[in-house]
mmCIF file of C-alpha atoms in Angstrom:
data_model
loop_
_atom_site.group_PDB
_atom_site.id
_atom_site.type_symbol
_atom_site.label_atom_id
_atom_site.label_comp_id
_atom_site.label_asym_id
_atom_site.label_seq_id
_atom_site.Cartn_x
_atom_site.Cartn_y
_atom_site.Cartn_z
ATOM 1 C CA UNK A 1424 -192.186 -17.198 -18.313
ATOM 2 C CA UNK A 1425 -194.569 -14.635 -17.563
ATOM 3 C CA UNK A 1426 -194.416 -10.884 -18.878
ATOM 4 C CA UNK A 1427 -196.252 -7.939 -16.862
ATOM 5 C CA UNK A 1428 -195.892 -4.601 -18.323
ATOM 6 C CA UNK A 1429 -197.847 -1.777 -17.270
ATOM 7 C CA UNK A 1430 -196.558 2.032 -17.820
ATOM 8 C CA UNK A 1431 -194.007 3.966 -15.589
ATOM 9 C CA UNK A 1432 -195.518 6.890 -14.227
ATOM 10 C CA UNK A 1433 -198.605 8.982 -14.519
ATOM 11 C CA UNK A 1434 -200.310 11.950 -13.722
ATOM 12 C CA UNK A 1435 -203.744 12.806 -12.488
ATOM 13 C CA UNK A 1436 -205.490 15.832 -10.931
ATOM 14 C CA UNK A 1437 -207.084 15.757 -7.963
ATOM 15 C CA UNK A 1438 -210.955 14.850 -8.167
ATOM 16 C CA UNK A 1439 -210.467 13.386 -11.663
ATOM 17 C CA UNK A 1440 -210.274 9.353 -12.419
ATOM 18 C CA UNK A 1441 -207.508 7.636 -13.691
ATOM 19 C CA UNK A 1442 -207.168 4.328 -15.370
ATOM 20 C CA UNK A 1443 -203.707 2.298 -14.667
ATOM 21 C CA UNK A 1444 -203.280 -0.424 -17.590
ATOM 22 C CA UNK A 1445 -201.870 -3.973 -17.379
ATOM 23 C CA UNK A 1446 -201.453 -5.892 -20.140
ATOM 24 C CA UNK A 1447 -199.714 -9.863 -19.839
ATOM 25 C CA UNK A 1448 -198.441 -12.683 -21.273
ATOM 26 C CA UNK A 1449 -198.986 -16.058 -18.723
ATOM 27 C CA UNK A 1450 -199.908 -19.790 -19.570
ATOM 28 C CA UNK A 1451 -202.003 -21.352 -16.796
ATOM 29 C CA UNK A 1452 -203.287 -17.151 -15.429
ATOM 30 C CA UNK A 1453 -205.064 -17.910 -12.368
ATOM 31 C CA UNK A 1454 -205.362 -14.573 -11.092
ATOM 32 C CA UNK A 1455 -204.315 -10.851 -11.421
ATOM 33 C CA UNK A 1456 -203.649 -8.776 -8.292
ATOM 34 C CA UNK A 1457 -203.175 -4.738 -8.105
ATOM 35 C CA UNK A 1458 -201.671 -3.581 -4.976
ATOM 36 C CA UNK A 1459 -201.178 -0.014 -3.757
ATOM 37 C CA UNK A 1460 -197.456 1.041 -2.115
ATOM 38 C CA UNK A 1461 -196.475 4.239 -0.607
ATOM 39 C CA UNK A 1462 -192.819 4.616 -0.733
ATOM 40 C CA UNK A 1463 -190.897 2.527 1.600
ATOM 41 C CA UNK A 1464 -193.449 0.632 2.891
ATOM 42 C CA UNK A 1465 -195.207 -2.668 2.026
ATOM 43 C CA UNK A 1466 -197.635 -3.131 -0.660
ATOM 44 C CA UNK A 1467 -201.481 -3.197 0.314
ATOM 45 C CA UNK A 1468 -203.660 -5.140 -1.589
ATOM 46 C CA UNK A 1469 -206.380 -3.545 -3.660
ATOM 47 C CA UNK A 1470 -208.288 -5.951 -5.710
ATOM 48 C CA UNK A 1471 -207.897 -9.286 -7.063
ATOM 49 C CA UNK A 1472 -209.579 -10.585 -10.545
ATOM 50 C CA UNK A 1473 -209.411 -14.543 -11.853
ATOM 51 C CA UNK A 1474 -212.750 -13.954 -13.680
ATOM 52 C CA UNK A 1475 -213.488 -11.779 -16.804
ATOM 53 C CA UNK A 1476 -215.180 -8.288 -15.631
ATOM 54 C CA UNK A 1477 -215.413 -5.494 -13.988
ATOM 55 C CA UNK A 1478 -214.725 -5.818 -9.195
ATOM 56 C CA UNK A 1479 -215.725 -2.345 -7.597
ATOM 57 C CA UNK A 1480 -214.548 -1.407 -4.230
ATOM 58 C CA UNK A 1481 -215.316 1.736 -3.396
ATOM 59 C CA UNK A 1482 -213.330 4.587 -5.497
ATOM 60 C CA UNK A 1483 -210.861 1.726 -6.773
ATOM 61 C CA UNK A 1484 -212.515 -0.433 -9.281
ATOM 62 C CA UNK A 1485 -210.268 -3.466 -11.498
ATOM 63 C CA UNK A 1486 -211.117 -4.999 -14.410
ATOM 64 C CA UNK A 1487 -209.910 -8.158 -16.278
ATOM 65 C CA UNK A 1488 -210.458 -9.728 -19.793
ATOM 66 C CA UNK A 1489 -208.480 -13.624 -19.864
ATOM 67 C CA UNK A 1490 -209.024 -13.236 -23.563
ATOM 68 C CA UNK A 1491 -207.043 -10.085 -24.429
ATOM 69 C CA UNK A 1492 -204.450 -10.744 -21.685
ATOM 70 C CA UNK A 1493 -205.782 -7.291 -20.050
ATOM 71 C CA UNK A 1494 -206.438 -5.472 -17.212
ATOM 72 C CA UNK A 1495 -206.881 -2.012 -15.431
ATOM 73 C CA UNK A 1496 -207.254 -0.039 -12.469
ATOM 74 C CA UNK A 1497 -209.668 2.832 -12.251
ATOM 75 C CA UNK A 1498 -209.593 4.667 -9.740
ATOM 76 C CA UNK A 1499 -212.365 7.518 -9.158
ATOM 77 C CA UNK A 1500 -212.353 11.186 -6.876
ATOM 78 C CA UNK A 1501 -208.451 10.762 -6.729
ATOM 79 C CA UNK A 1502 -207.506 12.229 -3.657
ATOM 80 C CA UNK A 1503 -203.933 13.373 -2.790
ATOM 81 C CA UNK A 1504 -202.935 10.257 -0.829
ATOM 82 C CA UNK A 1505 -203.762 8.438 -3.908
ATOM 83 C CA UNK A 1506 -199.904 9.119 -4.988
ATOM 84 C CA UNK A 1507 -198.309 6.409 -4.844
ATOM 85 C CA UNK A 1508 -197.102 2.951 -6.953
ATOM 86 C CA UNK A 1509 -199.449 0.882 -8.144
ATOM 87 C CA UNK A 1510 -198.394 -2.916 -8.802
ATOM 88 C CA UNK A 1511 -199.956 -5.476 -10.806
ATOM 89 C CA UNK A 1512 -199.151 -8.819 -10.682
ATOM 90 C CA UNK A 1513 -200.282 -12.198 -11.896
ATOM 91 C CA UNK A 1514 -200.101 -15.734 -10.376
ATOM 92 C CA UNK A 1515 -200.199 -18.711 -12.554
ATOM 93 C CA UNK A 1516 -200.723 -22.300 -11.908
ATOM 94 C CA UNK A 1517 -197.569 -23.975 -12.850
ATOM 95 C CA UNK A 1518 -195.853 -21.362 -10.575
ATOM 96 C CA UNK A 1519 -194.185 -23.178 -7.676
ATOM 97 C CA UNK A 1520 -195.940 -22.033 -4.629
ATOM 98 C CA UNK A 1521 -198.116 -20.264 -6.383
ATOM 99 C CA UNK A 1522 -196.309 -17.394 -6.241
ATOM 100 C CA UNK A 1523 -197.047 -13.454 -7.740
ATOM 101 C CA UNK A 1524 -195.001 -12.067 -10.277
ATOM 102 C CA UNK A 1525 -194.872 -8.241 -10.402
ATOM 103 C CA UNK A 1526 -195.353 -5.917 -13.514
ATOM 104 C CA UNK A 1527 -192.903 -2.713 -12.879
ATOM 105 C CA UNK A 1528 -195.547 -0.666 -11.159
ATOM 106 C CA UNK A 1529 -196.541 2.601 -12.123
ATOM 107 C CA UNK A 1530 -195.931 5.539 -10.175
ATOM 108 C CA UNK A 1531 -198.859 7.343 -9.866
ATOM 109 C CA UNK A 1532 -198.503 11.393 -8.995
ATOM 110 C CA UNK A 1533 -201.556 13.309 -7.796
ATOM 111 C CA UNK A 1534 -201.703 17.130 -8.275
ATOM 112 C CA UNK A 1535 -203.767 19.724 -6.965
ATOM 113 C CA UNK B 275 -206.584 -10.190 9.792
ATOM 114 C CA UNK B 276 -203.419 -12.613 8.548
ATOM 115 C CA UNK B 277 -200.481 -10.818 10.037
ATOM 116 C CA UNK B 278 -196.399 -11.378 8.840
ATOM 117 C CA UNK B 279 -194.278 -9.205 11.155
ATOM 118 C CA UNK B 280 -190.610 -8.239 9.552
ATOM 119 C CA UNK B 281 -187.595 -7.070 11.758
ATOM 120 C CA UNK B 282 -185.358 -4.912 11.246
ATOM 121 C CA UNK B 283 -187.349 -2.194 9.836
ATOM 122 C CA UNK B 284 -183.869 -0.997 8.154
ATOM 123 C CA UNK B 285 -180.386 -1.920 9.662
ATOM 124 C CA UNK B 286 -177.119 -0.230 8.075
ATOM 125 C CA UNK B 287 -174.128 -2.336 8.296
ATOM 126 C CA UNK B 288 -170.200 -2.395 7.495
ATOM 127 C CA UNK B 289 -168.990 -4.089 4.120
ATOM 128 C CA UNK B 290 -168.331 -7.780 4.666
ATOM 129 C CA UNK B 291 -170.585 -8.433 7.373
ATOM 130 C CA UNK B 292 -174.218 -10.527 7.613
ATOM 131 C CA UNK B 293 -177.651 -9.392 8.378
ATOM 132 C CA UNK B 294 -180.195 -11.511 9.338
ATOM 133 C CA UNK B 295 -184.135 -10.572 8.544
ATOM 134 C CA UNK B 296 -187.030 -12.413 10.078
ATOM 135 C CA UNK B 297 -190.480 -12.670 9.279
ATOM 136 C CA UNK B 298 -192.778 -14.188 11.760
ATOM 137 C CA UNK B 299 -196.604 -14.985 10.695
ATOM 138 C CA UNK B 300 -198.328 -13.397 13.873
ATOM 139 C CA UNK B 301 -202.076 -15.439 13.266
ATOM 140 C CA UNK B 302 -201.736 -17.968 10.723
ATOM 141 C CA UNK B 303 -199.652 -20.919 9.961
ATOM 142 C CA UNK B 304 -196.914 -19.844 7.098
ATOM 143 C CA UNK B 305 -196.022 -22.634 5.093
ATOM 144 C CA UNK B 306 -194.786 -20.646 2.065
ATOM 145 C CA UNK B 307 -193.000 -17.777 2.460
ATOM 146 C CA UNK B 308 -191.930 -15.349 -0.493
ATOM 147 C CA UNK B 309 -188.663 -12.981 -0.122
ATOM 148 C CA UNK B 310 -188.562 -10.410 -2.615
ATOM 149 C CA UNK B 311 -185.250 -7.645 -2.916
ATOM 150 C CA UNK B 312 -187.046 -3.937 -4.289
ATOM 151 C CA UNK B 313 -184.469 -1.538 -5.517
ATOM 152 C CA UNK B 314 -185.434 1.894 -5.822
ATOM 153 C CA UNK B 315 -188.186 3.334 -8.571
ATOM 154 C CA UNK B 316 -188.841 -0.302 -9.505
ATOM 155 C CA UNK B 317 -190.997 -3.385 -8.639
ATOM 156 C CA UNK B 318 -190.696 -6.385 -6.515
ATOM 157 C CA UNK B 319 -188.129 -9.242 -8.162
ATOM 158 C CA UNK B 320 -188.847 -12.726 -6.401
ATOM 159 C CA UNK B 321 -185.575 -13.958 -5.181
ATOM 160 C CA UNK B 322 -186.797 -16.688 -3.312
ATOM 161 C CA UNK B 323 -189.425 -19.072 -2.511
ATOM 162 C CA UNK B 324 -189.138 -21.256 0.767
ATOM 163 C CA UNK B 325 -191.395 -23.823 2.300
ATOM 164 C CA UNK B 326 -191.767 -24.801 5.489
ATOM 165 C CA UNK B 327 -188.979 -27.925 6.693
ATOM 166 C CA UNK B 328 -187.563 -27.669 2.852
ATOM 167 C CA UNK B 329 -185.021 -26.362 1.382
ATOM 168 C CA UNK B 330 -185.887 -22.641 -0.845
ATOM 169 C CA UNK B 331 -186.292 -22.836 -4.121
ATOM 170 C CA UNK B 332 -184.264 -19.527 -5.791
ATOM 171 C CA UNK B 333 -184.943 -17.541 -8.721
ATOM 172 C CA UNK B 334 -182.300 -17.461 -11.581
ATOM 173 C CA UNK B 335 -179.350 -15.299 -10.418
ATOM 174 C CA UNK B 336 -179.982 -15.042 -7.006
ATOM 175 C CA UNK B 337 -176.806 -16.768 -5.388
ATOM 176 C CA UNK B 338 -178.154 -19.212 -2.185
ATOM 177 C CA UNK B 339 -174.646 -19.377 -0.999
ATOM 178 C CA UNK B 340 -175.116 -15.182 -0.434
ATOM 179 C CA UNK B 341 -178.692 -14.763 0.432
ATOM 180 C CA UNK B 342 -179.438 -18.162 3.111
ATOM 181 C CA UNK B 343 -183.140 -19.016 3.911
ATOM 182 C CA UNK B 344 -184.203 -20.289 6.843
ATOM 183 C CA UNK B 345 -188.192 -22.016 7.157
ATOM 184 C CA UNK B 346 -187.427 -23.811 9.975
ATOM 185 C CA UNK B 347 -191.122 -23.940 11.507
ATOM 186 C CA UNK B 348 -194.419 -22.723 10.480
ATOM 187 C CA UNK B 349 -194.299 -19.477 11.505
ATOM 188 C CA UNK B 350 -190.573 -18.269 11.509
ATOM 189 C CA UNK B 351 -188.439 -17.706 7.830
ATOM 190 C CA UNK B 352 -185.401 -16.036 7.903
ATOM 191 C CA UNK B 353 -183.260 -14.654 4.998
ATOM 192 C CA UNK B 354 -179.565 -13.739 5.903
ATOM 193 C CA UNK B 355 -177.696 -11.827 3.225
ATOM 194 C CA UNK B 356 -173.819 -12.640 4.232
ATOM 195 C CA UNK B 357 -170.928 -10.506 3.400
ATOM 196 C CA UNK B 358 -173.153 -8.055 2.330
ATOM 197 C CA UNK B 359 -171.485 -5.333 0.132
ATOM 198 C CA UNK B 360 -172.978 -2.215 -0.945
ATOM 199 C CA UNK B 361 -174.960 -3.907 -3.980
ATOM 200 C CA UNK B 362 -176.791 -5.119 -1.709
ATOM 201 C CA UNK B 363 -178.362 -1.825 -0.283
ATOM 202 C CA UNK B 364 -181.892 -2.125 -0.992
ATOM 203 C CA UNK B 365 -185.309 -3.143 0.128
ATOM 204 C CA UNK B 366 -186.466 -5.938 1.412
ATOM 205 C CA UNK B 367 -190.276 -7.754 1.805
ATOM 206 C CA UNK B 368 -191.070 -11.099 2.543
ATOM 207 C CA UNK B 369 -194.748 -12.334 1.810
ATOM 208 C CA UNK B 370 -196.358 -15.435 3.223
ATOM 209 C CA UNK B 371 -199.197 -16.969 1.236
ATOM 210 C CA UNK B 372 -202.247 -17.473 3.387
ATOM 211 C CA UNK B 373 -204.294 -20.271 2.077
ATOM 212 C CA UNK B 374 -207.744 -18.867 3.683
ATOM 213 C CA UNK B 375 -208.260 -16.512 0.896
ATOM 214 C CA UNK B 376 -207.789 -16.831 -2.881
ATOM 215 C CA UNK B 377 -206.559 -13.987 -2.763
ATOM 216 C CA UNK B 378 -204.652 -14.030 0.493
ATOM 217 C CA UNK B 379 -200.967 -12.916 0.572
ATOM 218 C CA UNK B 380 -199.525 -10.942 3.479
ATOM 219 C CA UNK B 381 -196.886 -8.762 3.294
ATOM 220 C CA UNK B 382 -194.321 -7.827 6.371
ATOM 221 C CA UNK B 383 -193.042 -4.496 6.435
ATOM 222 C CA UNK B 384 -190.111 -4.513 4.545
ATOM 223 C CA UNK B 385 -186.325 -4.122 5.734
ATOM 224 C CA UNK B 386 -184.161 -1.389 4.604
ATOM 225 C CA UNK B 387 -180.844 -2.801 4.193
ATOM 226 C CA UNK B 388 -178.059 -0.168 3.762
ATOM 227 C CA UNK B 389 -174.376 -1.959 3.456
ATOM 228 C CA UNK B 390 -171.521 1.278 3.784
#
């Protein structure tokens, strides 16, 4: 099986960065996802990693290392509509379908 | 960009009774389609996978005889939850998997399913 775990909540301030860790356990990874979701809506995808390294888009930026089973979000200037859940989830090969499975998320609050 | 359209948005309904949710792929041709139950504070548990003109494939303790799939073309999946009891109040998201992108899974909109 595979096992996602990434921490429950956080808080950042306004203007400040903040990294969101994911750390797994997968045979056959082939691929780690973060998505963003606001609160009773869908979840919006943010990045996607299946190589070791550092993908920048704009304030969000994700990186991955295969090796340690590792990866995190950064994301820069936070702004207030920045709270929200952030999901990570990996896909592996031998999953039927190739289907995601999803870490808990972390709750991400942004303060003034 | 791929599309998945999900209807209801949320439906509240009586003890005992079935709800139907459908996901339509609006621009692309869905041939796998994910359903995925998200109770509140916590993440998204895969209850279900189901291909097109196949039967779904379900996820350790999700009971197919309660929760029905339907893939019956490449565009349409259904998921009826029958005799729905309060339990089963929670959120629901279906995802198709849209083979033009690595990275390419769209999500509908969710369903908020509320059983009084």
């Amino acid at each position: 099986g595979q096992n996602i775990d990434q921490p429950t909540e956080m808080t950042a301030t306004e203007g400040a960065i903040v990294q969101i860790n994911c750390t797994y356990q997968t045979s056959g990874f082939n691929g780690l996802f973060w998505y963003q979701q606001h609160a009773g809506e869908a979840p919006t995808f943010l990045s996607y990693n299946v190589l070791d390294g550092l993908e920048e888009k704009g304030r969000f930026s994700s990186f991955l290392s295969r090796s340690k089973g590792y990866s995190y979000l950064l994301l820069k200037e936070l702004q207030m509509k920045d709270s929200a859940s952030y999901l990570c989830a990996v896909r592996a090969k031998h999953n039927a379908g190739n289907m995601l499975t999803f870490g808990g998320g972390t709750r991400l609050m942004v303060k003034p | 960009g791929a599309v998945v359209s999900q209807h209801p948005s949320w439906v509240i309904c009586k003890s005992g009774t079935s709800v139907k949710i459908e996901c339509r792929s609006l621009d692309f041709q869905a041939t796998t389609m994910f359903w995925y139950r998200q109770f509140p504070k916590q993440s998204l548990m895969l209850m279900a996978t189901s291909n097109e003109g196949s039967k779904a494939t379900y996820e350790q303790g999700v009971e197919k005889d309660k929760f029905l799939i339907n893939h019956a073309s490449l565009t349409l999946s259904t998921l009826t939850v029958t005799s729905a009891h309060p339990e089963d109040s929670s959120f629901y998201i279906c995802s198709a998997r849209d083979f033009g992108t690595a990275y390419g899974y769209t999500f509908g909109s969710g369903t908020r399913l509320t059983v009084v």
